[in-house]
Short mmCIF file of C-alpha atoms in Angstrom, two decimals:
data_model
loop_
_atom_site.label_atom_id
_atom_site.label_comp_id
_atom_site.label_asym_id
_atom_site.label_seq_id
_atom_site.Cartn_x
_atom_site.Cartn_y
_atom_site.Cartn_z
CA UNK C 903 21.04 -70.54 18.97
CA UNK C 904 20.70 -71.48 22.64
CA UNK C 905 22.25 -74.20 24.83
CA UNK C 906 18.84 -75.77 25.45
CA UNK C 907 18.49 -74.48 29.00
CA UNK C 908 16.23 -71.61 28.04
CA UNK C 909 15.37 -68.97 25.41
CA UNK C 910 18.05 -66.69 24.03
CA UNK C 911 16.56 -63.61 25.64
CA UNK C 912 17.06 -65.12 29.09
CA UNK C 913 20.85 -65.00 28.74
CA UNK C 914 22.35 -63.85 32.03
CA UNK C 915 24.77 -61.44 30.30
CA UNK C 916 21.96 -59.33 28.84
CA UNK C 917 21.73 -56.80 31.68
CA UNK C 918 25.47 -56.30 31.72
CA UNK C 919 25.52 -55.51 28.01
CA UNK C 920 22.61 -53.06 28.25
CA UNK C 921 24.34 -51.24 31.09
CA UNK C 922 26.83 -50.03 28.51
CA UNK C 923 24.04 -47.87 27.01
CA UNK C 924 22.67 -46.45 30.24
CA UNK C 925 22.08 -42.70 29.52
CA UNK C 926 22.32 -41.78 33.18
CA UNK C 927 26.08 -41.49 32.77
CA UNK C 928 25.87 -39.05 29.85
CA UNK C 929 27.17 -35.59 30.63
CA UNK C 930 25.69 -32.71 28.60
CA UNK C 931 27.89 -29.80 27.61
CA UNK C 932 26.80 -26.59 29.33
CA UNK C 933 25.47 -23.71 27.21
CA UNK C 934 28.55 -21.51 26.68
CA UNK C 935 26.38 -18.34 26.53
CA UNK C 936 24.59 -19.19 29.73
CA UNK C 937 21.15 -18.53 28.20
CA UNK C 938 18.11 -20.67 27.57
CA UNK C 939 17.73 -22.66 24.34
CA UNK C 940 15.92 -20.80 21.57
CA UNK C 941 12.29 -21.63 20.95
CA UNK C 942 9.84 -20.86 18.14
CA UNK C 943 7.17 -19.99 20.66
CA UNK C 944 6.67 -16.24 20.77
CA UNK C 945 5.00 -14.28 23.58
CA UNK C 946 1.47 -13.09 22.89
CA UNK C 947 2.16 -9.55 24.16
CA UNK C 948 -1.31 -9.24 25.63
CA UNK C 949 -0.30 -5.92 27.20
CA UNK C 950 0.75 -4.37 23.87
CA UNK C 951 -0.74 -1.00 22.89
CA UNK C 952 -2.13 -0.34 19.41
CA UNK C 953 -0.62 2.56 17.47
CA UNK C 954 -0.88 4.16 14.03
CA UNK C 955 2.27 4.33 11.88
CA UNK C 956 2.85 7.93 10.77
CA UNK C 957 6.30 7.72 9.22
CA UNK C 958 9.20 5.43 8.41
CA UNK C 959 12.84 6.52 8.42
CA UNK C 960 15.79 4.10 8.17
CA UNK C 961 14.39 1.39 10.37
CA UNK C 962 12.74 3.73 12.85
CA UNK C 963 8.98 4.18 12.95
CA UNK C 964 7.08 7.21 14.19
CA UNK C 965 3.84 5.90 15.67
CA UNK C 966 0.84 7.52 17.34
CA UNK C 967 -0.38 6.03 20.62
CA UNK C 968 -3.76 6.72 22.19
CA UNK C 969 -5.18 8.33 19.05
CA UNK C 970 -8.09 10.64 19.85
CA UNK C 971 -7.63 10.42 23.63
CA UNK C 972 -6.08 12.65 26.29
CA UNK C 973 -3.10 10.27 26.34
CA UNK C 974 -2.29 10.71 22.64
CA UNK C 975 1.43 10.94 21.95
CA UNK C 976 3.99 10.24 19.23
CA UNK C 977 6.83 7.86 20.00
CA UNK C 978 9.64 6.18 18.10
CA UNK C 979 9.72 2.42 17.71
CA UNK C 980 11.84 -0.30 16.10
CA UNK C 981 10.64 -3.49 14.48
CA UNK C 982 10.95 -6.76 16.39
CA UNK C 983 13.27 -9.33 14.84
CA UNK C 984 10.42 -11.72 14.05
CA UNK C 985 8.90 -9.03 11.78
CA UNK C 986 12.04 -8.38 9.76
CA UNK C 987 10.51 -9.90 6.62
CA UNK C 988 7.19 -8.10 7.02
CA UNK C 989 7.03 -4.58 5.59
CA UNK C 990 5.56 -1.97 7.93
CA UNK C 991 4.16 1.06 6.10
CA UNK C 992 2.26 4.26 6.71
CA UNK C 993 -1.28 3.66 7.82
CA UNK C 994 -0.50 0.36 9.48
CA UNK C 995 -1.93 -0.33 12.93
CA UNK C 996 0.73 -2.03 15.02
CA UNK C 997 1.08 -3.50 18.51
CA UNK C 998 3.79 -1.76 20.54
CA UNK C 999 5.55 -2.85 23.74
CA UNK C 1000 8.51 -1.66 25.78
CA UNK C 1001 9.24 1.96 26.69
CA UNK C 1002 6.22 3.93 25.45
CA UNK C 1003 6.91 7.09 27.46
CA UNK C 1004 8.10 8.94 24.36
CA UNK C 1005 10.94 10.52 26.29
CA UNK C 1006 14.06 11.52 24.38
CA UNK C 1007 16.32 8.56 23.67
CA UNK C 1008 13.66 5.92 24.34
CA UNK C 1009 12.72 3.27 21.79
CA UNK C 1010 9.62 1.08 21.84
CA UNK C 1011 9.26 -2.18 19.91
CA UNK C 1012 6.69 -3.16 17.27
CA UNK C 1013 5.77 -6.80 17.83
CA UNK C 1014 2.70 -7.28 15.64
CA UNK C 1015 0.97 -5.83 12.57
CA UNK C 1016 -2.79 -5.70 12.98
CA UNK C 1017 -5.01 -7.06 10.15
CA UNK C 1018 -5.17 -4.65 7.22
CA UNK C 1019 -8.36 -3.53 5.49
CA UNK C 1020 -6.66 -2.38 2.28
CA UNK C 1021 -3.16 -2.43 0.82
CA UNK C 1022 -1.99 -0.10 -1.97
CA UNK C 1023 0.90 -1.59 -3.94
CA UNK C 1024 2.91 -0.90 -7.08
CA UNK C 1025 5.71 -2.64 -8.96
CA UNK C 1026 8.74 -1.26 -10.81
CA UNK C 1027 7.08 -2.02 -14.16
CA UNK C 1028 4.32 -4.14 -15.61
CA UNK C 1029 6.53 -7.19 -16.04
CA UNK C 1030 7.86 -7.12 -12.49
CA UNK C 1031 5.81 -9.29 -10.14
CA UNK C 1032 7.76 -8.03 -7.12
CA UNK C 1033 5.43 -5.58 -5.43
CA UNK C 1034 6.23 -2.59 -3.29
CA UNK C 1035 3.78 -1.84 -0.50
CA UNK C 1036 3.00 1.89 -0.35
CA UNK C 1037 0.18 2.44 2.14
CA UNK C 1038 -2.04 0.29 4.36
CA UNK C 1039 -5.63 0.81 5.50
CA UNK C 1040 -6.42 3.76 3.20
CA UNK C 1041 -10.05 3.89 2.09
CA UNK C 1042 -9.68 6.80 -0.37
CA UNK C 1043 -7.16 7.86 -3.02
CA UNK C 1044 -6.82 11.48 -4.14
CA UNK C 1045 -5.17 11.55 -7.57
CA UNK C 1046 -3.58 14.93 -8.26
CA UNK C 1047 -2.85 15.95 -11.85
CA UNK C 1048 -2.03 19.34 -13.43
CA UNK C 1049 -4.00 20.79 -16.33
CA UNK C 1050 -0.65 21.99 -17.75
CA UNK C 1051 3.02 22.33 -16.81
CA UNK C 1052 3.47 19.35 -16.74
CA UNK C 1053 0.91 18.12 -19.23
CA UNK C 1054 -1.67 15.71 -17.79
CA UNK C 1055 -1.06 12.03 -18.46
CA UNK C 1056 -4.27 10.10 -18.98
CA UNK C 1057 -2.48 6.75 -18.98
CA UNK C 1058 -0.92 7.38 -15.56
CA UNK C 1059 -4.29 8.33 -14.08
CA UNK C 1060 -5.75 5.13 -15.53
CA UNK C 1061 -3.04 3.18 -13.72
CA UNK C 1062 -3.83 4.89 -10.43
CA UNK C 1063 -7.48 3.98 -10.93
CA UNK C 1064 -6.61 0.33 -11.60
CA UNK C 1065 -4.43 0.17 -8.46
CA UNK C 1066 -7.16 1.83 -6.39
CA UNK C 1067 -9.94 -0.48 -7.51
CA UNK C 1068 -7.68 -3.51 -7.14
CA UNK C 1069 -7.02 -2.51 -3.52
CA UNK C 1070 -10.65 -1.69 -2.74
CA UNK C 1071 -9.94 2.04 -2.40
CA UNK C 1072 -12.35 4.74 -3.65
CA UNK C 1073 -10.58 7.18 -6.01
CA UNK C 1074 -11.04 10.96 -6.38
CA UNK C 1075 -9.41 13.35 -8.84
CA UNK C 1076 -8.04 16.86 -8.32
CA UNK C 1077 -6.90 18.89 -11.35
CA UNK C 1078 -4.53 21.71 -10.41
CA UNK C 1079 -3.23 24.72 -12.40
CA UNK C 1080 -6.52 25.19 -14.20
CA UNK C 1081 -5.54 28.85 -14.64
CA UNK C 1082 -2.96 27.63 -17.20
CA UNK C 1083 -5.24 25.42 -19.31
CA UNK C 1084 -8.84 24.30 -19.63
CA UNK C 1085 -9.16 20.91 -17.89
CA UNK C 1086 -12.34 19.94 -19.80
CA UNK C 1087 -10.62 18.03 -22.65
CA UNK C 1088 -8.63 15.97 -20.15
CA UNK C 1089 -11.61 15.33 -17.89
CA UNK C 1090 -13.67 14.11 -20.87
CA UNK C 1091 -11.57 10.93 -20.77
CA UNK C 1092 -13.20 10.04 -17.45
CA UNK C 1093 -16.74 11.15 -18.19
CA UNK C 1094 -18.07 7.62 -17.87
CA UNK C 1095 -16.66 7.08 -14.39
CA UNK C 1096 -18.34 7.78 -11.08
CA UNK C 1097 -15.34 9.84 -10.06
CA UNK C 1098 -15.52 12.90 -7.75
CA UNK C 1099 -13.54 15.73 -9.37
CA UNK C 1100 -12.07 18.90 -7.84
CA UNK C 1101 -10.49 21.69 -9.88
CA UNK C 1102 -7.91 24.05 -8.44
CA UNK C 1103 -6.00 27.13 -9.56
CA UNK C 1104 -3.11 28.94 -7.99
CA UNK C 1105 -5.28 31.75 -6.63
CA UNK C 1106 -8.22 29.56 -5.65
CA UNK C 1107 -7.56 26.17 -4.07
CA UNK C 1108 -10.87 24.55 -3.02
CA UNK C 1109 -9.55 23.70 0.45
CA UNK C 1110 -12.94 23.48 2.16
CA UNK C 1111 -14.49 21.19 -0.47
CA UNK C 1112 -11.53 18.82 -0.51
CA UNK C 1113 -11.19 18.85 3.27
CA UNK C 1114 -14.85 17.92 3.68
CA UNK C 1115 -14.24 14.88 1.46
CA UNK C 1116 -11.27 13.84 3.61
CA UNK C 1117 -12.85 14.10 7.06
CA UNK C 1118 -13.46 10.68 8.57
CA UNK C 1119 -11.28 8.92 6.01
CA UNK C 1120 -7.69 7.77 5.49
CA UNK C 1121 -6.77 9.24 2.10
CA UNK C 1122 -3.58 8.49 0.18
CA UNK C 1123 -2.50 11.33 -2.11
CA UNK C 1124 -0.70 10.35 -5.32
CA UNK C 1125 0.45 12.21 -8.40
CA UNK C 1126 3.16 12.90 -10.95
CA UNK C 1127 6.09 15.03 -9.82
CA UNK C 1128 5.48 18.75 -10.23
CA UNK C 1129 1.66 18.70 -10.35
CA UNK C 1130 1.27 20.70 -7.12
CA UNK C 1131 0.56 17.81 -4.78
CA UNK C 1132 2.69 19.17 -1.95
CA UNK C 1133 1.19 22.65 -2.40
CA UNK C 1134 -2.26 21.12 -2.00
CA UNK C 1135 -1.24 19.14 1.09
CA UNK C 1136 0.28 22.24 2.70
CA UNK C 1137 -3.00 24.10 2.10
CA UNK C 1138 -5.03 21.28 3.63
CA UNK C 1139 -2.72 20.81 6.61
CA UNK C 1140 -1.26 24.13 7.80
CA UNK C 1141 2.17 23.50 9.23
CA UNK C 1142 2.80 20.38 7.16
CA UNK C 1143 5.78 22.09 5.48
CA UNK C 1144 6.00 19.59 2.63
CA UNK C 1145 8.77 20.57 0.22
CA UNK C 1146 7.61 22.25 -2.99
CA UNK C 1147 9.49 21.88 -6.27
CA UNK C 1148 9.41 23.47 -9.68
CA UNK C 1149 8.91 22.05 -13.15
CA UNK C 1150 11.97 21.91 -15.41
CA UNK C 1151 11.35 24.40 -18.22
CA UNK C 1152 13.36 22.33 -20.71
CA UNK C 1153 11.99 18.82 -20.08
CA UNK C 1154 8.59 19.79 -18.70
CA UNK C 1155 9.08 17.32 -15.87
CA UNK C 1156 8.64 17.94 -12.19
CA UNK C 1157 11.35 17.41 -9.63
CA UNK C 1158 10.99 14.84 -6.84
CA UNK C 1159 10.61 17.02 -3.74
CA UNK C 1160 8.78 14.86 -1.19
CA UNK C 1161 11.13 11.94 -0.68
CA UNK C 1162 9.16 10.03 1.94
CA UNK C 1163 5.61 8.98 2.70
CA UNK C 1164 4.09 10.68 5.73
CA UNK C 1165 0.68 10.67 7.46
CA UNK C 1166 -0.79 14.07 8.38
CA UNK C 1167 -3.94 14.86 10.31
CA UNK C 1168 -6.43 17.13 8.53
CA UNK C 1169 -9.05 18.93 10.63
CA UNK C 1170 -12.09 21.09 9.95
CA UNK C 1171 -13.58 23.99 11.90
CA UNK C 1172 -15.83 21.63 13.87
CA UNK C 1173 -12.85 19.67 15.21
CA UNK C 1174 -13.53 16.60 13.07
CA UNK C 1175 -10.50 15.05 11.45
CA UNK C 1176 -9.21 12.61 8.87
CA UNK C 1177 -5.78 11.51 7.69
CA UNK C 1178 -3.85 12.48 4.57
CA UNK C 1179 -1.04 10.15 3.54
CA UNK C 1180 1.24 12.11 1.22
CA UNK C 1181 3.46 10.02 -1.07
CA UNK C 1182 6.51 11.01 -3.16
CA UNK C 1183 5.75 11.98 -6.76
CA UNK C 1184 6.28 9.23 -9.33
CA UNK C 1185 6.58 9.18 -13.13
CA UNK C 1186 5.51 5.55 -13.49
CA UNK C 1187 3.22 3.17 -11.67
CA UNK C 1188 3.80 -0.51 -12.45
CA UNK C 1189 0.87 -2.92 -12.20
CA UNK C 1190 2.72 -6.23 -12.43
CA UNK C 1191 1.10 -7.37 -9.18
CA UNK C 1192 -2.49 -6.69 -10.28
CA UNK C 1193 -4.92 -9.41 -11.27
CA UNK C 1194 -6.11 -8.65 -14.82
CA UNK C 1195 -9.71 -9.15 -13.69
CA UNK C 1196 -9.29 -6.03 -11.57
CA UNK C 1197 -8.37 -3.80 -14.50
CA UNK C 1198 -11.88 -3.67 -15.93
CA UNK C 1199 -13.21 -2.61 -12.52
CA UNK C 1200 -11.45 0.74 -12.94
CA UNK C 1201 -13.56 1.43 -16.03
CA UNK C 1202 -17.00 1.13 -14.47
CA UNK C 1203 -18.78 2.47 -17.57
CA UNK C 1204 -17.21 -0.25 -19.73
CA UNK C 1205 -17.59 -2.93 -17.07
CA UNK C 1206 -21.37 -2.65 -17.32
CA UNK C 1207 -21.20 -3.32 -21.07
CA UNK C 1208 -18.81 -6.24 -20.51
CA UNK C 1209 -21.61 -8.16 -18.83
CA UNK C 1210 -22.94 -8.88 -22.36
CA UNK C 1211 -19.56 -10.13 -23.62
CA UNK C 1212 -18.95 -13.83 -24.38
CA UNK C 1213 -17.39 -15.88 -21.60
CA UNK C 1214 -13.63 -15.37 -21.49
CA UNK C 1215 -13.72 -12.21 -23.64
CA UNK C 1216 -10.35 -10.41 -23.64
CA UNK C 1217 -11.82 -7.05 -24.78
CA UNK C 1218 -8.75 -6.65 -27.03
CA UNK C 1219 -9.12 -5.36 -30.63
CA UNK C 1220 -9.31 -8.90 -32.06
CA UNK C 1221 -11.88 -10.15 -29.50
CA UNK C 1222 -14.95 -11.55 -31.34
CA UNK C 1223 -18.41 -10.29 -30.34
CA UNK C 1224 -17.03 -7.99 -27.64
CA UNK C 1225 -19.94 -5.90 -26.39
CA UNK C 1226 -17.67 -2.98 -25.46
CA UNK C 1227 -16.07 -2.80 -28.91
CA UNK C 1228 -19.45 -3.04 -30.61
CA UNK C 1229 -20.84 -0.20 -28.47
CA UNK C 1230 -17.90 2.05 -29.30
CA UNK C 1231 -18.05 1.25 -33.02
CA UNK C 1232 -21.76 2.07 -33.07
CA UNK C 1233 -21.03 5.43 -31.46
CA UNK C 1234 -23.10 4.76 -28.36
CA UNK C 1235 -20.32 6.01 -26.07
CA UNK C 1236 -19.14 8.95 -28.16
CA UNK C 1237 -15.51 10.01 -28.46
CA UNK C 1238 -14.97 9.68 -24.71
CA UNK C 1239 -15.96 6.03 -24.94
CA UNK C 1240 -13.45 5.44 -27.73
CA UNK C 1241 -10.70 6.98 -25.60
CA UNK C 1242 -11.71 4.90 -22.60
CA UNK C 1243 -11.66 1.69 -24.64
CA UNK C 1244 -8.24 2.59 -26.02
CA UNK C 1245 -6.90 3.10 -22.49
CA UNK C 1246 -8.42 -0.17 -21.29
CA UNK C 1247 -6.97 -2.12 -24.20
CA UNK C 1248 -3.51 -0.63 -23.75
CA UNK C 1249 -3.45 -1.85 -20.14
CA UNK C 1250 -4.83 -5.27 -21.04
CA UNK C 1251 -2.29 -5.69 -23.85
CA UNK C 1252 0.50 -5.02 -21.35
CA UNK C 1253 -0.53 -8.09 -19.38
CA UNK C 1254 -1.26 -10.15 -22.50
CA UNK C 1255 2.39 -10.14 -23.61
#
């Protein structure tokens, strides 16, 4: 309501009332820490140097700067706080800032993980979807298995193959201790795969052949405890000094000797080099993180037959009109094919539960 002399918004007391809310009189409390307010904007670190991660030890990272140049050096770095939820593993290429002199007592800072080409992962078991990152940027996997002492485990090798193909890594196989047992029966399980195979015995390790396959590549070495993996790495990289264990005579199991993953440079007589990433021995390799479509890729001989399977075929024993099962039943793949199908189905059944 108004008094008839004008509109209500022309009331002369309006300005006085609004003065009560004038923010020019507000006093802000000073920052007790005397620093600037936090912001989500992070610096780009355009001056950061790219390094290769060689080792990880309790929050400290050994990285290689200037790889392949006259300025090459190893330094120690810590992870920046903004990367605390991002795992940094062997093989990673990272951006490093801060003190990069490498002098004793200095510590650089990792501020960025460069895009990865591959990522090898495993889980605790097949039902655990929480993955553990093992190695980044490897393009080859050397699977080491003993012909005897401990006995070779076909199923474990199959799992390595699945993990390799899922990550886009080319696998190779090295059978050690062939002086103790004939590796032919074991190798027959993989006859249908395009898989490079090396055989080794205690008095004759094919160092030159294996080294030639490693030059120019980043190769992750995996294997069951006690198969001679560390012995092989020490032969390939003189001075590596990887701990060597013995197999328990009662249980037939190997002891865990290499407790950490480490990157080692392997060189040939011509000065060419590659990288070997040695991992601790494991007795299990969970695949809970793997897409089931990737499992068949590990069995390239069976994958070709699967192209004639009905859409959505599970390839399990009760799958109707499965081209793989029909080929095995007709004997077209021999006994090796039957073993390969059995291994494939065991892995598929794990994920079908």
